[in-house]
CSV table of N, CA and C in Angstrom, one decimal:
chain,number,residue,atom,x,y,z
A,1323,MET,N,72.9,162.6,-26.7
A,1323,MET,CA,71.7,162.1,-27.1
A,1323,MET,C,71.9,160.7,-27.8
A,1324,GLN,N,72.9,160.6,-28.6
A,1324,GLN,CA,73.1,159.3,-29.3
A,1324,GLN,C,73.5,158.2,-28.3
A,1325,GLY,N,74.2,158.6,-27.2
A,1325,GLY,CA,74.6,157.7,-26.2
A,1325,GLY,C,73.4,157.1,-25.4
A,1326,LEU,N,72.4,158.0,-25.2
A,1326,LEU,CA,71.2,157.6,-24.5
A,1326,LEU,C,70.4,156.7,-25.3
A,1327,ILE,N,70.3,157.0,-26.6
A,1327,ILE,CA,69.5,156.1,-27.5
A,1327,ILE,C,70.2,154.8,-27.6
A,1328,GLN,N,71.5,154.7,-27.6
A,1328,GLN,CA,72.3,153.5,-27.6
A,1328,GLN,C,72.0,152.6,-26.4
A,1329,ILE,N,72.0,153.3,-25.2
A,1329,ILE,CA,71.7,152.6,-24.0
A,1329,ILE,C,70.3,151.9,-24.0
A,1330,VAL,N,69.3,152.7,-24.5
A,1330,VAL,CA,68.0,152.1,-24.6
A,1330,VAL,C,68.0,151.0,-25.6
A,1331,GLU,N,68.6,151.2,-26.7
A,1331,GLU,CA,68.7,150.1,-27.8
A,1331,GLU,C,69.3,148.8,-27.2
A,1332,ASP,N,70.4,149.0,-26.5
A,1332,ASP,CA,71.1,147.8,-25.9
A,1332,ASP,C,70.2,147.1,-25.0
A,1333,ASN,N,69.4,147.8,-24.1
A,1333,ASN,CA,68.5,147.1,-23.2
A,1333,ASN,C,67.4,146.5,-23.9
A,1334,VAL,N,66.9,147.1,-25.0
A,1334,VAL,CA,65.8,146.5,-25.8
A,1334,VAL,C,66.3,145.3,-26.5
A,1335,MET,N,67.5,145.2,-27.0
A,1335,MET,CA,68.0,144.0,-27.6
A,1335,MET,C,68.2,142.9,-26.6
A,1336,ILE,N,68.6,143.2,-25.4
A,1336,ILE,CA,68.6,142.2,-24.4
A,1336,ILE,C,67.2,141.6,-24.1
A,1337,GLU,N,66.2,142.4,-24.0
A,1337,GLU,CA,64.9,141.9,-23.8
A,1337,GLU,C,64.4,141.1,-25.0
A,1338,HIS,N,64.8,141.5,-26.2
A,1338,HIS,CA,64.4,140.8,-27.4
A,1338,HIS,C,65.0,139.4,-27.5
A,1339,THR,N,66.2,139.3,-27.0
A,1339,THR,CA,66.9,137.9,-27.0
A,1339,THR,C,66.2,137.0,-26.0
A,1340,LEU,N,65.6,137.6,-24.9
A,1340,LEU,CA,64.9,136.8,-23.9
A,1340,LEU,C,63.5,136.4,-24.4
A,1341,SER,N,62.9,137.1,-25.3
A,1341,SER,CA,61.6,136.8,-25.7
A,1341,SER,C,61.5,137.1,-27.2
A,1342,GLU,N,62.2,136.3,-28.0
A,1342,GLU,CA,62.3,136.6,-29.5
A,1342,GLU,C,61.0,136.6,-30.2
A,1343,ASN,N,60.0,135.8,-29.8
A,1343,ASN,CA,58.8,135.8,-30.6
A,1343,ASN,C,57.7,136.7,-30.0
A,1344,LYS,N,58.0,137.6,-29.2
A,1344,LYS,CA,57.1,138.5,-28.6
A,1344,LYS,C,57.4,140.0,-29.0
A,1345,PRO,N,56.4,140.8,-29.2
A,1345,PRO,CA,56.7,142.2,-29.5
A,1345,PRO,C,57.4,142.9,-28.2
A,1346,ILE,N,58.1,143.9,-28.5
A,1346,ILE,CA,58.7,144.7,-27.4
A,1346,ILE,C,57.9,146.0,-27.2
A,1347,TYR,N,57.4,146.1,-26.0
A,1347,TYR,CA,56.6,147.3,-25.7
A,1347,TYR,C,57.5,148.3,-25.1
A,1348,MET,N,57.3,149.6,-25.6
A,1348,MET,CA,58.0,150.7,-25.0
A,1348,MET,C,57.0,151.8,-24.7
A,1349,LEU,N,57.0,152.2,-23.4
A,1349,LEU,CA,56.2,153.3,-23.0
A,1349,LEU,C,57.0,154.5,-22.7
A,1350,GLY,N,56.7,155.6,-23.3
A,1350,GLY,CA,57.4,156.8,-23.1
A,1350,GLY,C,56.5,158.0,-22.9
A,1351,GLU,N,56.9,158.8,-21.9
A,1351,GLU,CA,56.1,160.0,-21.6
A,1351,GLU,C,57.0,161.2,-21.8
A,1352,SER,N,56.5,162.2,-22.5
A,1352,SER,CA,57.2,163.4,-22.8
A,1352,SER,C,58.5,163.1,-23.5
A,1353,PHE,N,59.6,163.4,-22.9
A,1353,PHE,CA,61.0,163.1,-23.5
A,1353,PHE,C,61.1,161.7,-23.8
A,1354,GLY,N,60.6,160.8,-23.0
A,1354,GLY,CA,60.6,159.3,-23.2
A,1354,GLY,C,59.9,158.9,-24.4
A,1355,GLY,N,58.8,159.7,-24.8
A,1355,GLY,CA,58.1,159.4,-26.0
A,1355,GLY,C,59.0,159.7,-27.3
A,1356,ALA,N,59.7,160.8,-27.2
A,1356,ALA,CA,60.6,161.1,-28.3
A,1356,ALA,C,61.7,160.1,-28.4
A,1357,LEU,N,62.2,159.7,-27.3
A,1357,LEU,CA,63.3,158.7,-27.2
A,1357,LEU,C,62.8,157.3,-27.7
A,1358,ALA,N,61.6,156.9,-27.4
A,1358,ALA,CA,61.1,155.6,-27.9
A,1358,ALA,C,60.9,155.7,-29.4
A,1359,LEU,N,60.4,156.8,-29.9
A,1359,LEU,CA,60.3,156.9,-31.4
A,1359,LEU,C,61.7,156.9,-32.1
A,1360,ALA,N,62.7,157.5,-31.5
A,1360,ALA,CA,64.0,157.5,-32.0
A,1360,ALA,C,64.6,156.0,-32.1
A,1361,VAL,N,64.4,155.3,-31.0
A,1361,VAL,CA,64.8,153.9,-31.0
A,1361,VAL,C,64.1,153.1,-32.0
A,1362,ALA,N,62.8,153.2,-32.1
A,1362,ALA,CA,62.0,152.5,-33.1
A,1362,ALA,C,62.4,152.8,-34.5
A,1363,ALA,N,62.7,154.1,-34.8
A,1363,ALA,CA,63.1,154.5,-36.1
A,1363,ALA,C,64.5,153.9,-36.5
A,1364,ARG,N,65.4,153.8,-35.5
A,1364,ARG,CA,66.7,153.2,-35.8
A,1364,ARG,C,66.6,151.7,-35.9
A,1365,ASN,N,65.5,151.1,-35.5
A,1365,ASN,CA,65.4,149.6,-35.5
A,1365,ASN,C,64.1,149.2,-36.2
A,1366,PRO,N,63.8,149.5,-37.4
A,1366,PRO,CA,62.5,149.3,-38.1
A,1366,PRO,C,62.2,147.8,-38.2
A,1367,THR,N,63.1,146.9,-38.2
A,1367,THR,CA,62.8,145.5,-38.3
A,1367,THR,C,62.4,144.8,-37.0
A,1368,ASN,N,62.5,145.5,-35.9
A,1368,ASN,CA,62.1,144.9,-34.6
A,1368,ASN,C,60.6,145.1,-34.5
A,1369,ASP,N,60.0,144.2,-33.8
A,1369,ASP,CA,58.5,144.2,-33.5
A,1369,ASP,C,58.3,145.0,-32.3
A,1370,PHE,N,58.1,146.3,-32.5
A,1370,PHE,CA,57.8,147.2,-31.4
A,1370,PHE,C,56.4,147.6,-31.3
A,1371,VAL,N,55.9,147.8,-30.1
A,1371,VAL,CA,54.6,148.4,-29.9
A,1371,VAL,C,54.9,149.6,-29.0
A,1372,LEU,N,54.6,150.8,-29.5
A,1372,LEU,CA,55.0,152.0,-28.7
A,1372,LEU,C,53.7,152.6,-28.1
A,1373,ILE,N,53.8,153.0,-26.9
A,1373,ILE,CA,52.7,153.7,-26.2
A,1373,ILE,C,53.4,155.1,-25.8
A,1374,LEU,N,52.9,156.1,-26.4
A,1374,LEU,CA,53.5,157.5,-26.2
A,1374,LEU,C,52.5,158.4,-25.5
A,1375,ALA,N,52.9,158.9,-24.3
A,1375,ALA,CA,52.0,159.8,-23.6
A,1375,ALA,C,52.6,161.2,-23.7
A,1376,ASN,N,51.8,162.1,-24.3
A,1376,ASN,CA,52.3,163.5,-24.5
A,1376,ASN,C,53.7,163.6,-25.0
A,1377,PRO,N,54.0,162.9,-26.1
A,1377,PRO,CA,55.4,162.9,-26.6
A,1377,PRO,C,56.0,164.2,-26.9
A,1378,ALA,N,57.2,164.4,-26.5
A,1378,ALA,CA,57.8,165.7,-26.7
A,1378,ALA,C,58.4,166.0,-28.1
A,1379,THR,N,57.9,165.2,-29.1
A,1379,THR,CA,58.3,165.5,-30.5
A,1379,THR,C,57.8,166.8,-30.9
A,1380,SER,N,56.9,167.4,-30.2
A,1380,SER,CA,56.3,168.7,-30.5
A,1380,SER,C,57.1,169.9,-29.8
A,1381,TYR,N,58.2,169.6,-29.3
A,1381,TYR,CA,59.0,170.6,-28.5
A,1381,TYR,C,59.2,171.9,-29.3
A,1382,GLU,N,59.5,171.8,-30.6
A,1382,GLU,CA,59.8,173.0,-31.3
A,1382,GLU,C,58.6,173.9,-31.5
A,1383,ARG,N,57.4,173.4,-31.2
A,1383,ARG,CA,56.2,174.2,-31.3
A,1383,ARG,C,55.6,174.5,-29.9
A,1384,SER,N,56.4,174.3,-28.9
A,1384,SER,CA,55.9,174.5,-27.5
A,1384,SER,C,56.3,175.8,-27.0
A,1385,PRO,N,55.5,176.3,-26.0
A,1385,PRO,CA,55.8,177.5,-25.3
A,1385,PRO,C,57.0,177.3,-24.3
A,1386,LEU,N,57.4,176.1,-24.1
A,1386,LEU,CA,58.5,175.8,-23.2
A,1386,LEU,C,59.8,176.3,-23.7
A,1387,ARG,N,60.0,176.5,-25.0
A,1387,ARG,CA,61.2,176.9,-25.6
A,1387,ARG,C,61.7,178.3,-25.0
A,1388,PRO,N,60.9,179.3,-24.9
A,1388,PRO,CA,61.4,180.6,-24.4
A,1388,PRO,C,61.3,180.8,-22.9
A,1389,LEU,N,60.7,179.8,-22.2
A,1389,LEU,CA,60.6,180.0,-20.8
A,1389,LEU,C,61.9,180.2,-20.0
A,1390,ALA,N,61.9,181.0,-19.0
A,1390,ALA,CA,63.1,181.2,-18.2
A,1390,ALA,C,62.8,180.4,-16.9
A,1391,LEU,N,63.3,179.2,-16.9
A,1391,LEU,CA,63.1,178.3,-15.7
A,1391,LEU,C,64.3,178.3,-14.8
A,1392,THR,N,65.2,179.2,-14.9
A,1392,THR,CA,66.4,179.2,-14.1
A,1392,THR,C,66.2,179.4,-12.6
A,1393,LYS,N,65.0,179.9,-12.3
A,1393,LYS,CA,64.7,180.1,-10.9
A,1393,LYS,C,64.3,178.8,-10.2
A,1394,LEU,N,63.9,177.8,-11.0
A,1394,LEU,CA,63.5,176.5,-10.5
A,1394,LEU,C,64.6,175.5,-10.7
A,1395,ILE,N,65.4,175.6,-11.7
A,1395,ILE,CA,66.5,174.6,-12.0
A,1395,ILE,C,67.8,175.3,-12.3
A,1396,PRO,N,68.9,174.8,-11.7
A,1396,PRO,CA,70.2,175.5,-12.0
A,1396,PRO,C,70.4,175.7,-13.5
A,1397,LYS,N,71.0,176.8,-13.9
A,1397,LYS,CA,71.2,177.1,-15.3
A,1397,LYS,C,71.9,176.1,-16.1
A,1398,ASP,N,73.0,175.5,-15.6
A,1398,ASP,CA,73.7,174.5,-16.4
A,1398,ASP,C,72.8,173.2,-16.5
A,1399,THR,N,72.1,172.8,-15.5
A,1399,THR,CA,71.2,171.7,-15.6
A,1399,THR,C,70.1,171.9,-16.6
A,1400,LEU,N,69.5,173.1,-16.5
A,1400,LEU,CA,68.4,173.4,-17.4
A,1400,LEU,C,68.9,173.4,-18.9
A,1401,LYS,N,70.1,174.0,-19.1
A,1401,LYS,CA,70.6,174.0,-20.5
A,1401,LYS,C,70.9,172.6,-21.0
A,1402,TRP,N,71.4,171.7,-20.1
A,1402,TRP,CA,71.7,170.3,-20.5
A,1402,TRP,C,70.4,169.6,-20.8
A,1403,ARG,N,69.4,169.8,-20.0
A,1403,ARG,CA,68.1,169.1,-20.2
A,1403,ARG,C,67.4,169.6,-21.4
A,1404,ILE,N,67.4,170.9,-21.6
A,1404,ILE,CA,66.7,171.5,-22.8
A,1404,ILE,C,67.5,171.1,-24.1
A,1405,ASP,N,68.8,171.1,-24.1
A,1405,ASP,CA,69.6,170.6,-25.2
A,1405,ASP,C,69.3,169.2,-25.6
A,1406,LEU,N,69.2,168.3,-24.5
A,1406,LEU,CA,68.9,166.9,-24.7
A,1406,LEU,C,67.5,166.7,-25.3
A,1407,LEU,N,66.5,167.5,-24.7
A,1407,LEU,CA,65.2,167.4,-25.2
A,1407,LEU,C,65.1,167.9,-26.7
A,1408,GLU,N,65.7,169.0,-27.0
A,1408,GLU,CA,65.7,169.6,-28.3
A,1408,GLU,C,66.3,168.6,-29.3
A,1409,SER,N,67.5,168.1,-29.0
A,1409,SER,CA,68.1,167.2,-30.0
A,1409,SER,C,67.4,165.9,-30.2
A,1410,THR,N,66.9,165.3,-29.1
A,1410,THR,CA,66.1,164.1,-29.2
A,1410,THR,C,64.8,164.2,-30.0
A,1411,ALA,N,64.1,165.3,-29.7
A,1411,ALA,CA,62.9,165.6,-30.5
A,1411,ALA,C,63.2,165.8,-32.0
A,1412,ALA,N,64.2,166.6,-32.3
A,1412,ALA,CA,64.6,166.8,-33.6
A,1412,ALA,C,65.0,165.5,-34.3
A,1413,TYR,N,65.8,164.7,-33.7
A,1413,TYR,CA,66.2,163.4,-34.2
A,1413,TYR,C,65.0,162.6,-34.5
A,1414,ALA,N,64.1,162.4,-33.5
A,1414,ALA,CA,63.0,161.6,-33.7
A,1414,ALA,C,62.1,162.1,-34.8
A,1415,ASN,N,61.9,163.4,-34.9
A,1415,ASN,CA,61.1,163.9,-36.0
A,1415,ASN,C,61.7,163.7,-37.4
A,1416,SER,N,63.0,163.8,-37.4
A,1416,SER,CA,63.7,163.6,-38.7
A,1416,SER,C,63.6,162.1,-39.2
A,1417,ARG,N,63.3,161.2,-38.3
A,1417,ARG,CA,63.3,159.8,-38.6
A,1417,ARG,C,62.0,159.1,-38.5
A,1418,LEU,N,60.9,159.9,-38.3
A,1418,LEU,CA,59.6,159.3,-38.2
A,1418,LEU,C,59.2,158.5,-39.4
A,1419,HIS,N,59.6,158.8,-40.5
A,1419,HIS,CA,59.3,158.0,-41.7
A,1419,HIS,C,59.8,156.6,-41.6
A,1420,ALA,N,60.8,156.3,-40.8
A,1420,ALA,CA,61.3,155.0,-40.7
A,1420,ALA,C,60.6,154.1,-39.6
A,1421,VAL,N,59.7,154.7,-38.9
A,1421,VAL,CA,59.0,154.0,-37.8
A,1421,VAL,C,58.0,153.0,-38.4
A,1422,THR,N,58.2,151.7,-38.1
A,1422,THR,CA,57.3,150.7,-38.6
A,1422,THR,C,56.4,150.1,-37.5
A,1423,ALA,N,56.7,150.6,-36.3
A,1423,ALA,CA,56.0,150.0,-35.1
A,1423,ALA,C,54.5,150.4,-35.0
A,1424,GLN,N,53.8,149.6,-34.3
A,1424,GLN,CA,52.4,150.0,-33.9
A,1424,GLN,C,52.6,151.1,-32.8
A,1425,VAL,N,51.8,152.2,-32.9
A,1425,VAL,CA,52.0,153.3,-32.0
A,1425,VAL,C,50.6,153.7,-31.5
A,1426,LEU,N,50.5,153.9,-30.2
A,1426,LEU,CA,49.4,154.5,-29.5
A,1426,LEU,C,49.8,155.8,-28.9
A,1427,VAL,N,49.2,156.9,-29.3
A,1427,VAL,CA,49.6,158.2,-28.7
A,1427,VAL,C,48.4,158.6,-27.8
A,1428,LEU,N,48.8,158.9,-26.6
A,1428,LEU,CA,47.9,159.4,-25.6
A,1428,LEU,C,48.3,160.9,-25.3
A,1429,ALA,N,47.3,161.7,-25.4
A,1429,ALA,CA,47.5,163.2,-25.2
A,1429,ALA,C,46.6,163.8,-24.3
A,1430,SER,N,47.1,164.7,-23.5
A,1430,SER,CA,46.3,165.5,-22.6
A,1430,SER,C,45.8,166.7,-23.3
A,1431,GLY,N,44.5,167.0,-23.2
A,1431,GLY,CA,44.0,168.2,-23.8
A,1431,GLY,C,44.3,169.4,-23.0
A,1432,LYS,N,44.9,169.3,-21.9
A,1432,LYS,CA,45.2,170.4,-21.0
A,1432,LYS,C,46.7,170.5,-20.8
A,1433,ASP,N,47.5,170.0,-21.6
A,1433,ASP,CA,49.0,170.1,-21.5
A,1433,ASP,C,49.4,171.6,-21.8
A,1434,ASN,N,49.9,172.3,-20.8
A,1434,ASN,CA,50.3,173.7,-21.0
A,1434,ASN,C,51.7,173.9,-21.5
A,1435,LEU,N,52.5,172.8,-21.4
A,1435,LEU,CA,53.9,172.9,-21.8
A,1435,LEU,C,54.2,172.6,-23.2
A,1436,ILE,N,53.6,171.5,-23.7
A,1436,ILE,CA,53.8,171.2,-25.1
A,1436,ILE,C,52.4,170.9,-25.8
A,1437,PRO,N,52.3,171.1,-27.1
A,1437,PRO,CA,51.0,171.0,-27.7
A,1437,PRO,C,50.7,169.5,-28.0
A,1438,SER,N,50.4,168.7,-26.9
A,1438,SER,CA,50.3,167.3,-27.0
A,1438,SER,C,49.0,166.9,-27.9
A,1439,LYS,N,48.0,167.6,-27.7
A,1439,LYS,CA,46.7,167.3,-28.4
A,1439,LYS,C,47.0,167.4,-30.0
A,1440,ASN,N,47.6,168.4,-30.4
A,1440,ASN,CA,47.9,168.6,-31.8
A,1440,ASN,C,48.9,167.6,-32.3
A,1441,GLU,N,49.9,167.2,-31.4
A,1441,GLU,CA,50.9,166.3,-31.8
A,1441,GLU,C,50.3,164.9,-31.9
A,1442,ALA,N,49.3,164.6,-31.1
A,1442,ALA,CA,48.6,163.3,-31.3
A,1442,ALA,C,47.9,163.2,-32.6
A,1443,ARG,N,47.4,164.3,-33.1
A,1443,ARG,CA,46.8,164.3,-34.4
A,1443,ARG,C,47.8,164.3,-35.6
A,1444,ARG,N,49.0,164.9,-35.3
A,1444,ARG,CA,50.0,165.0,-36.4
A,1444,ARG,C,50.8,163.7,-36.6
A,1445,LEU,N,51.2,163.0,-35.5
A,1445,LEU,CA,52.1,161.8,-35.6
A,1445,LEU,C,51.5,160.7,-36.5
A,1446,PRO,N,50.3,160.3,-36.4
A,1446,PRO,CA,49.9,159.1,-37.2
A,1446,PRO,C,50.0,159.4,-38.7
A,1447,GLY,N,49.9,160.6,-39.1
A,1447,GLY,CA,50.1,161.0,-40.6
A,1447,GLY,C,51.5,161.0,-41.1
A,1448,VAL,N,52.4,160.9,-40.2
A,1448,VAL,CA,53.8,161.1,-40.5
A,1448,VAL,C,54.5,159.8,-40.8
A,1449,TYR,N,54.2,158.8,-40.0
A,1449,TYR,CA,54.9,157.5,-40.2
A,1449,TYR,C,54.0,156.5,-40.9
């Protein structure tokens, strides 16, 4: 997870050097939303604008946790993806207080995998 955050940070820094006087927009959906928040939290002095669609920061409260998806995805792949999602969501949630970016949260009222609607209400009060 740390390596993935570092890769995104490195690319964001490249973009920042190319356009120093402009905000950096990051759009993240589901896992990408948690990843964008993690990057923004680790770089609070950067001028970020985050657009988060159904951010997976609510993973620990989702019905996705106990699902047996091994019929759809190979067991090792599923474990890797769930571990990555879980660790990134936990990291982002633990660092929300450090987010200084402008954030727009878009949430589906009919998301059956993660409680996106509730998360859209929760996030603005945290950072």
